[in-house]
Amino acid sequence: DVELVAVNDPFITTDYMTYMFKYDTVHGQWKHHDVKVKDAKTLLFGEKEVAVFGCRNPEEIPWGAAGADYVVESTGVFTDKDKAAAHIKGGAKKVIISAPSKDAPMFVCGVNEKEYTSDITIVSNASCTTNCLAPLAKVINDRFGIVEGLMTTVHAMTATQKTVDGPSSKDWRGGRAASFNIIPSSTGAAKAVGKVLPVLNG
């Protein structure tokens, strides 16, 4: 079981956080138990208190004082081991990066999770695409073998895309309105599959 003890978000207040959590256009309305604000630094999930921090620097977040053993790093900013290790300076014991990492060991359930050992403090759970592709690639390779492959991923709209056309100097096509266009983009999923399934690397 996982017990939520603290959340860090430097950009929104607890009352706005509660509002966004309770009413979500994509995921629907939260109906499990009441969520409300106790004070500016505490949320209540039913009777359960959850501390709220607003730190921009991970090493300033008092995870230890809040009793957090595991931290999910889901900003998309602190994705390498050195940056993610800042959470440990704040008192966390282990960090799970919810994105691919260039140097943290990556694990995908059903693929290589048995290689995890308890001395590893920072891990990456790879990407959503890698979590879709790697288990299938493992099953096919184990049963039949894979000589070469080609993958296509179709992704839903994300929060970083434009609602109407706008400037995007690094990726011109990425500047087009998301709901009106199928926008080609690159993915690092194939490389990530090679990391969690070294037999397919290359």
PDB file of C-alpha atoms in Angstrom:
ATOM      1  CA  ASP A   1       0.000   0.000   0.000  1.00  0.00           C
ATOM      2  CA  VAL A   2       1.089   3.583  -0.688  1.00  0.00           C
ATOM      3  CA  GLU A   3       0.381   6.352   1.805  1.00  0.00           C
ATOM      4  CA  LEU A   4       0.447   9.901   0.439  1.00  0.00           C
ATOM      5  CA  VAL A   5       2.036  12.225   3.000  1.00  0.00           C
ATOM      6  CA  ALA A   6       3.153  15.298   1.033  1.00  0.00           C
ATOM      7  CA  VAL A   7       2.927  17.134  -2.290  1.00  0.00           C
ATOM      8  CA  ASN A   8       5.202  19.835  -3.684  1.00  0.00           C
ATOM      9  CA  ASP A   9       4.016  22.408  -6.230  1.00  0.00           C
ATOM     10  CA  PRO A  10       5.569  25.880  -6.320  1.00  0.00           C
ATOM     11  CA  PHE A  11       3.021  27.274  -8.758  1.00  0.00           C
ATOM     12  CA  ILE A  12      -0.469  26.881  -7.241  1.00  0.00           C
ATOM     13  CA  THR A  13      -2.193  27.397  -3.894  1.00  0.00           C
ATOM     14  CA  THR A  14      -3.864  24.649  -1.868  1.00  0.00           C
ATOM     15  CA  ASP A  15      -7.383  25.849  -2.657  1.00  0.00           C
ATOM     16  CA  TYR A  16      -6.666  25.859  -6.398  1.00  0.00           C
ATOM     17  CA  MET A  17      -4.926  22.489  -6.065  1.00  0.00           C
ATOM     18  CA  THR A  18      -8.061  21.062  -4.435  1.00  0.00           C
ATOM     19  CA  TYR A  19     -10.289  22.503  -7.148  1.00  0.00           C
ATOM     20  CA  MET A  20      -8.123  21.045  -9.926  1.00  0.00           C
ATOM     21  CA  PHE A  21      -7.988  17.657  -8.209  1.00  0.00           C
ATOM     22  CA  LYS A  22     -11.737  17.420  -7.642  1.00  0.00           C
ATOM     23  CA  TYR A  23     -12.811  18.512 -11.116  1.00  0.00           C
ATOM     24  CA  ASP A  24     -10.780  17.284 -14.092  1.00  0.00           C
ATOM     25  CA  THR A  25     -11.970  17.594 -17.690  1.00  0.00           C
ATOM     26  CA  VAL A  26     -10.050  14.516 -18.851  1.00  0.00           C
ATOM     27  CA  HIS A  27     -10.142  12.208 -15.824  1.00  0.00           C
ATOM     28  CA  GLY A  28     -13.541  13.230 -14.498  1.00  0.00           C
ATOM     29  CA  GLN A  29     -14.756  14.209 -11.048  1.00  0.00           C
ATOM     30  CA  TRP A  30     -13.096  12.789  -7.915  1.00  0.00           C
ATOM     31  CA  LYS A  31     -15.770  10.753  -6.102  1.00  0.00           C
ATOM     32  CA  HIS A  32     -13.866   8.539  -3.646  1.00  0.00           C
ATOM     33  CA  HIS A  33     -13.870  10.782  -0.576  1.00  0.00           C
ATOM     34  CA  ASP A  34     -13.966  14.460   0.255  1.00  0.00           C
ATOM     35  CA  VAL A  35     -10.951  16.618  -0.560  1.00  0.00           C
ATOM     36  CA  LYS A  36     -10.669  19.994   1.124  1.00  0.00           C
ATOM     37  CA  VAL A  37      -8.222  22.583   2.388  1.00  0.00           C
ATOM     38  CA  LYS A  38      -7.318  22.528   6.058  1.00  0.00           C
ATOM     39  CA  ASP A  39      -4.948  25.503   5.768  1.00  0.00           C
ATOM     40  CA  ALA A  40      -2.452  27.039   3.327  1.00  0.00           C
ATOM     41  CA  LYS A  41      -0.034  24.139   3.840  1.00  0.00           C
ATOM     42  CA  THR A  42      -2.344  21.175   4.408  1.00  0.00           C
ATOM     43  CA  LEU A  43      -4.904  19.246   2.360  1.00  0.00           C
ATOM     44  CA  LEU A  44      -7.442  16.830   3.804  1.00  0.00           C
ATOM     45  CA  PHE A  45      -8.261  13.637   1.890  1.00  0.00           C
ATOM     46  CA  GLY A  46     -11.174  12.536   4.021  1.00  0.00           C
ATOM     47  CA  GLU A  47      -9.563  12.723   7.477  1.00  0.00           C
ATOM     48  CA  LYS A  48      -6.042  12.111   6.151  1.00  0.00           C
ATOM     49  CA  GLU A  49      -3.745  15.162   6.293  1.00  0.00           C
ATOM     50  CA  VAL A  50      -1.338  15.739   3.399  1.00  0.00           C
ATOM     51  CA  ALA A  51       1.377  18.375   3.706  1.00  0.00           C
ATOM     52  CA  VAL A  52       1.757  20.824   0.813  1.00  0.00           C
ATOM     53  CA  PHE A  53       5.068  22.496  -0.040  1.00  0.00           C
ATOM     54  CA  GLY A  54       5.846  25.181  -2.598  1.00  0.00           C
ATOM     55  CA  CYS A  55       9.597  24.847  -3.181  1.00  0.00           C
ATOM     56  CA  ARG A  56      11.261  25.342  -6.564  1.00  0.00           C
ATOM     57  CA  ASN A  57      14.500  23.660  -5.479  1.00  0.00           C
ATOM     58  CA  PRO A  58      14.062  19.941  -4.648  1.00  0.00           C
ATOM     59  CA  GLU A  59      16.702  19.965  -1.907  1.00  0.00           C
ATOM     60  CA  GLU A  60      14.653  22.557  -0.001  1.00  0.00           C
ATOM     61  CA  ILE A  61      11.586  20.302   0.208  1.00  0.00           C
ATOM     62  CA  PRO A  62      11.398  18.840   3.755  1.00  0.00           C
ATOM     63  CA  TRP A  63      10.472  15.309   2.675  1.00  0.00           C
ATOM     64  CA  GLY A  64      12.083  13.793   5.750  1.00  0.00           C
ATOM     65  CA  ALA A  65      10.097  15.957   8.152  1.00  0.00           C
ATOM     66  CA  ALA A  66       6.888  14.967   6.330  1.00  0.00           C
ATOM     67  CA  GLY A  67       7.744  11.273   6.638  1.00  0.00           C
ATOM     68  CA  ALA A  68       8.155  10.701   2.897  1.00  0.00           C
ATOM     69  CA  ASP A  69      10.320   7.676   2.115  1.00  0.00           C
ATOM     70  CA  TYR A  70       9.683   7.623  -1.635  1.00  0.00           C
ATOM     71  CA  VAL A  71       9.385  10.676  -3.883  1.00  0.00           C
ATOM     72  CA  VAL A  72       7.904  10.647  -7.381  1.00  0.00           C
ATOM     73  CA  GLU A  73       9.776  13.241  -9.445  1.00  0.00           C
ATOM     74  CA  SER A  74       7.217  14.173 -12.094  1.00  0.00           C
ATOM     75  CA  THR A  75       8.152  17.717 -13.108  1.00  0.00           C
ATOM     76  CA  GLY A  76      10.030  16.551 -16.203  1.00  0.00           C
ATOM     77  CA  VAL A  77      12.892  18.856 -15.171  1.00  0.00           C
ATOM     78  CA  PHE A  78      15.007  16.853 -12.717  1.00  0.00           C
ATOM     79  CA  THR A  79      15.415  13.703 -14.802  1.00  0.00           C
ATOM     80  CA  ASP A  80      19.088  12.830 -14.334  1.00  0.00           C
ATOM     81  CA  LYS A  81      20.595  11.251 -11.236  1.00  0.00           C
ATOM     82  CA  ASP A  82      22.388  14.351  -9.949  1.00  0.00           C
ATOM     83  CA  LYS A  83      19.310  16.577 -10.183  1.00  0.00           C
ATOM     84  CA  ALA A  84      16.949  13.934  -8.799  1.00  0.00           C
ATOM     85  CA  ALA A  85      19.364  13.297  -5.904  1.00  0.00           C
ATOM     86  CA  ALA A  86      18.437  16.731  -4.549  1.00  0.00           C
ATOM     87  CA  HIS A  87      15.259  15.114  -3.188  1.00  0.00           C
ATOM     88  CA  ILE A  88      17.411  12.836  -1.039  1.00  0.00           C
ATOM     89  CA  LYS A  89      19.110  15.891   0.450  1.00  0.00           C
ATOM     90  CA  GLY A  90      15.615  16.924   1.548  1.00  0.00           C
ATOM     91  CA  GLY A  91      15.168  13.669   3.446  1.00  0.00           C
ATOM     92  CA  ALA A  92      13.699  11.260   0.899  1.00  0.00           C
ATOM     93  CA  LYS A  93      15.149   7.754   0.834  1.00  0.00           C
ATOM     94  CA  LYS A  94      14.416   6.890  -2.787  1.00  0.00           C
ATOM     95  CA  VAL A  95      13.367   8.774  -5.931  1.00  0.00           C
ATOM     96  CA  ILE A  96      11.274   7.498  -8.836  1.00  0.00           C
ATOM     97  CA  ILE A  97      11.615   9.611 -11.993  1.00  0.00           C
ATOM     98  CA  SER A  98       8.418   9.469 -14.062  1.00  0.00           C
ATOM     99  CA  ALA A  99      10.268  10.079 -17.338  1.00  0.00           C
ATOM    100  CA  PRO A 100      13.199   8.613 -19.257  1.00  0.00           C
ATOM    101  CA  SER A 101      16.607   9.369 -17.760  1.00  0.00           C
ATOM    102  CA  LYS A 102      19.990   9.571 -19.442  1.00  0.00           C
ATOM    103  CA  ASP A 103      21.813   8.005 -16.496  1.00  0.00           C
ATOM    104  CA  ALA A 104      19.369   6.628 -13.890  1.00  0.00           C
ATOM    105  CA  PRO A 105      18.558   2.917 -14.240  1.00  0.00           C
ATOM    106  CA  MET A 106      15.227   2.393 -16.005  1.00  0.00           C
ATOM    107  CA  PHE A 107      12.744  -0.290 -15.043  1.00  0.00           C
ATOM    108  CA  VAL A 108       9.554  -1.378 -16.801  1.00  0.00           C
ATOM    109  CA  CYS A 109       7.218  -3.826 -15.070  1.00  0.00           C
ATOM    110  CA  GLY A 110       6.993  -7.093 -16.952  1.00  0.00           C
ATOM    111  CA  VAL A 111      10.355  -6.472 -18.602  1.00  0.00           C
ATOM    112  CA  ASN A 112      13.264  -5.946 -16.220  1.00  0.00           C
ATOM    113  CA  GLU A 113      11.878  -5.101 -12.769  1.00  0.00           C
ATOM    114  CA  LYS A 114      13.549  -8.222 -11.331  1.00  0.00           C
ATOM    115  CA  GLU A 115      16.922  -6.560 -11.907  1.00  0.00           C
ATOM    116  CA  TYR A 116      16.098  -3.911  -9.303  1.00  0.00           C
ATOM    117  CA  THR A 117      18.074  -4.200  -6.067  1.00  0.00           C
ATOM    118  CA  SER A 118      17.373  -2.399  -2.807  1.00  0.00           C
ATOM    119  CA  ASP A 119      20.659  -0.466  -2.883  1.00  0.00           C
ATOM    120  CA  ILE A 120      19.466   1.547  -5.911  1.00  0.00           C
ATOM    121  CA  THR A 121      18.123   4.882  -4.648  1.00  0.00           C
ATOM    122  CA  ILE A 122      17.162   6.646  -7.896  1.00  0.00           C
ATOM    123  CA  VAL A 123      15.248   4.923 -10.693  1.00  0.00           C
ATOM    124  CA  SER A 124      13.393   5.913 -13.842  1.00  0.00           C
ATOM    125  CA  ASN A 125      10.071   4.371 -14.832  1.00  0.00           C
ATOM    126  CA  ALA A 126      10.849   5.285 -18.464  1.00  0.00           C
ATOM    127  CA  SER A 127       8.092   6.858 -20.597  1.00  0.00           C
ATOM    128  CA  CYS A 128       4.480   5.961 -21.313  1.00  0.00           C
ATOM    129  CA  THR A 129       5.492   4.869 -24.824  1.00  0.00           C
ATOM    130  CA  THR A 130       8.304   2.677 -23.500  1.00  0.00           C
ATOM    131  CA  ASN A 131       5.886   1.076 -21.029  1.00  0.00           C
ATOM    132  CA  CYS A 132       3.625   0.225 -23.978  1.00  0.00           C
ATOM    133  CA  LEU A 133       6.337  -1.021 -26.348  1.00  0.00           C
ATOM    134  CA  ALA A 134       8.864  -2.820 -24.145  1.00  0.00           C
ATOM    135  CA  PRO A 135       6.553  -5.535 -22.702  1.00  0.00           C
ATOM    136  CA  LEU A 136       5.307  -6.422 -26.203  1.00  0.00           C
ATOM    137  CA  ALA A 137       8.839  -6.424 -27.606  1.00  0.00           C
ATOM    138  CA  LYS A 138       9.993  -8.705 -24.785  1.00  0.00           C
ATOM    139  CA  VAL A 139       7.198 -11.234 -25.354  1.00  0.00           C
ATOM    140  CA  ILE A 140       7.762 -11.328 -29.127  1.00  0.00           C
ATOM    141  CA  ASN A 141      11.547 -11.507 -28.792  1.00  0.00           C
ATOM    142  CA  ASP A 142      11.419 -14.231 -26.127  1.00  0.00           C
ATOM    143  CA  ARG A 143       9.057 -16.375 -28.199  1.00  0.00           C
ATOM    144  CA  PHE A 144      10.122 -15.704 -31.788  1.00  0.00           C
ATOM    145  CA  GLY A 145      13.092 -13.328 -31.828  1.00  0.00           C
ATOM    146  CA  ILE A 146      13.271  -9.843 -33.328  1.00  0.00           C
ATOM    147  CA  VAL A 147      15.751  -9.047 -36.109  1.00  0.00           C
ATOM    148  CA  GLU A 148      14.581  -5.495 -36.684  1.00  0.00           C
ATOM    149  CA  GLY A 149      11.469  -3.490 -36.005  1.00  0.00           C
ATOM    150  CA  LEU A 150       9.576  -0.307 -36.748  1.00  0.00           C
ATOM    151  CA  MET A 151       7.238   1.377 -34.292  1.00  0.00           C
ATOM    152  CA  THR A 152       4.700   4.149 -34.574  1.00  0.00           C
ATOM    153  CA  THR A 153       3.182   5.821 -31.548  1.00  0.00           C
ATOM    154  CA  VAL A 154      -0.006   7.873 -31.661  1.00  0.00           C
ATOM    155  CA  HIS A 155      -0.170  10.175 -28.668  1.00  0.00           C
ATOM    156  CA  ALA A 156      -3.108  12.100 -27.282  1.00  0.00           C
ATOM    157  CA  MET A 157      -2.862  15.853 -26.878  1.00  0.00           C
ATOM    158  CA  THR A 158      -0.632  17.037 -24.044  1.00  0.00           C
ATOM    159  CA  ALA A 159      -0.516  20.161 -21.900  1.00  0.00           C
ATOM    160  CA  THR A 160       2.532  21.526 -23.741  1.00  0.00           C
ATOM    161  CA  GLN A 161       0.752  21.767 -27.103  1.00  0.00           C
ATOM    162  CA  LYS A 162      -0.990  24.803 -28.586  1.00  0.00           C
ATOM    163  CA  THR A 163      -4.761  25.250 -28.592  1.00  0.00           C
ATOM    164  CA  VAL A 164      -4.403  27.579 -31.600  1.00  0.00           C
ATOM    165  CA  ASP A 165      -1.454  28.074 -33.955  1.00  0.00           C
ATOM    166  CA  GLY A 166       1.443  29.835 -32.268  1.00  0.00           C
ATOM    167  CA  PRO A 167       5.199  30.295 -32.485  1.00  0.00           C
ATOM    168  CA  SER A 168       7.395  27.270 -31.830  1.00  0.00           C
ATOM    169  CA  SER A 169      10.865  28.125 -33.080  1.00  0.00           C
ATOM    170  CA  LYS A 170      12.503  24.749 -32.354  1.00  0.00           C
ATOM    171  CA  ASP A 171       9.658  22.684 -33.814  1.00  0.00           C
ATOM    172  CA  TRP A 172       7.576  24.535 -36.387  1.00  0.00           C
ATOM    173  CA  ARG A 173       5.031  21.750 -36.765  1.00  0.00           C
ATOM    174  CA  GLY A 174       4.696  21.586 -32.984  1.00  0.00           C
ATOM    175  CA  GLY A 175       3.336  25.136 -33.062  1.00  0.00           C
ATOM    176  CA  ARG A 176       0.151  24.076 -34.837  1.00  0.00           C
ATOM    177  CA  ALA A 177      -3.217  23.789 -33.056  1.00  0.00           C
ATOM    178  CA  ALA A 178      -3.315  20.354 -31.435  1.00  0.00           C
ATOM    179  CA  SER A 179      -7.012  19.611 -31.946  1.00  0.00           C
ATOM    180  CA  PHE A 180      -6.853  20.304 -35.695  1.00  0.00           C
ATOM    181  CA  ASN A 181      -3.618  18.560 -36.676  1.00  0.00           C
ATOM    182  CA  ILE A 182      -1.800  15.249 -36.622  1.00  0.00           C
ATOM    183  CA  ILE A 183       1.671  16.502 -35.744  1.00  0.00           C
ATOM    184  CA  PRO A 184       4.724  14.329 -36.486  1.00  0.00           C
ATOM    185  CA  SER A 185       7.233  14.276 -33.662  1.00  0.00           C
ATOM    186  CA  SER A 186      10.280  12.352 -32.497  1.00  0.00           C
ATOM    187  CA  THR A 187      10.351   9.839 -29.649  1.00  0.00           C
ATOM    188  CA  GLY A 188      13.144   8.340 -27.605  1.00  0.00           C
ATOM    189  CA  ALA A 189      11.125   5.202 -26.897  1.00  0.00           C
ATOM    190  CA  ALA A 190      13.192   2.956 -29.178  1.00  0.00           C
ATOM    191  CA  LYS A 191      16.399   3.929 -27.364  1.00  0.00           C
ATOM    192  CA  ALA A 192      14.706   3.441 -24.000  1.00  0.00           C
ATOM    193  CA  VAL A 193      13.577  -0.050 -25.004  1.00  0.00           C
ATOM    194  CA  GLY A 194      17.244  -0.838 -25.673  1.00  0.00           C
ATOM    195  CA  LYS A 195      18.060   0.216 -22.124  1.00  0.00           C
ATOM    196  CA  VAL A 196      15.456  -1.982 -20.448  1.00  0.00           C
ATOM    197  CA  LEU A 197      15.964  -4.799 -22.980  1.00  0.00           C
ATOM    198  CA  PRO A 198      19.695  -4.715 -23.808  1.00  0.00           C
ATOM    199  CA  VAL A 199      19.321  -7.683 -26.182  1.00  0.00           C
ATOM    200  CA  LEU A 200      17.383  -5.340 -28.500  1.00  0.00           C
ATOM    201  CA  ASN A 201      19.775  -2.407 -28.154  1.00  0.00           C
ATOM    202  CA  GLY A 202      21.236  -1.138 -31.404  1.00  0.00           C
TER     203      GLY A 202
END
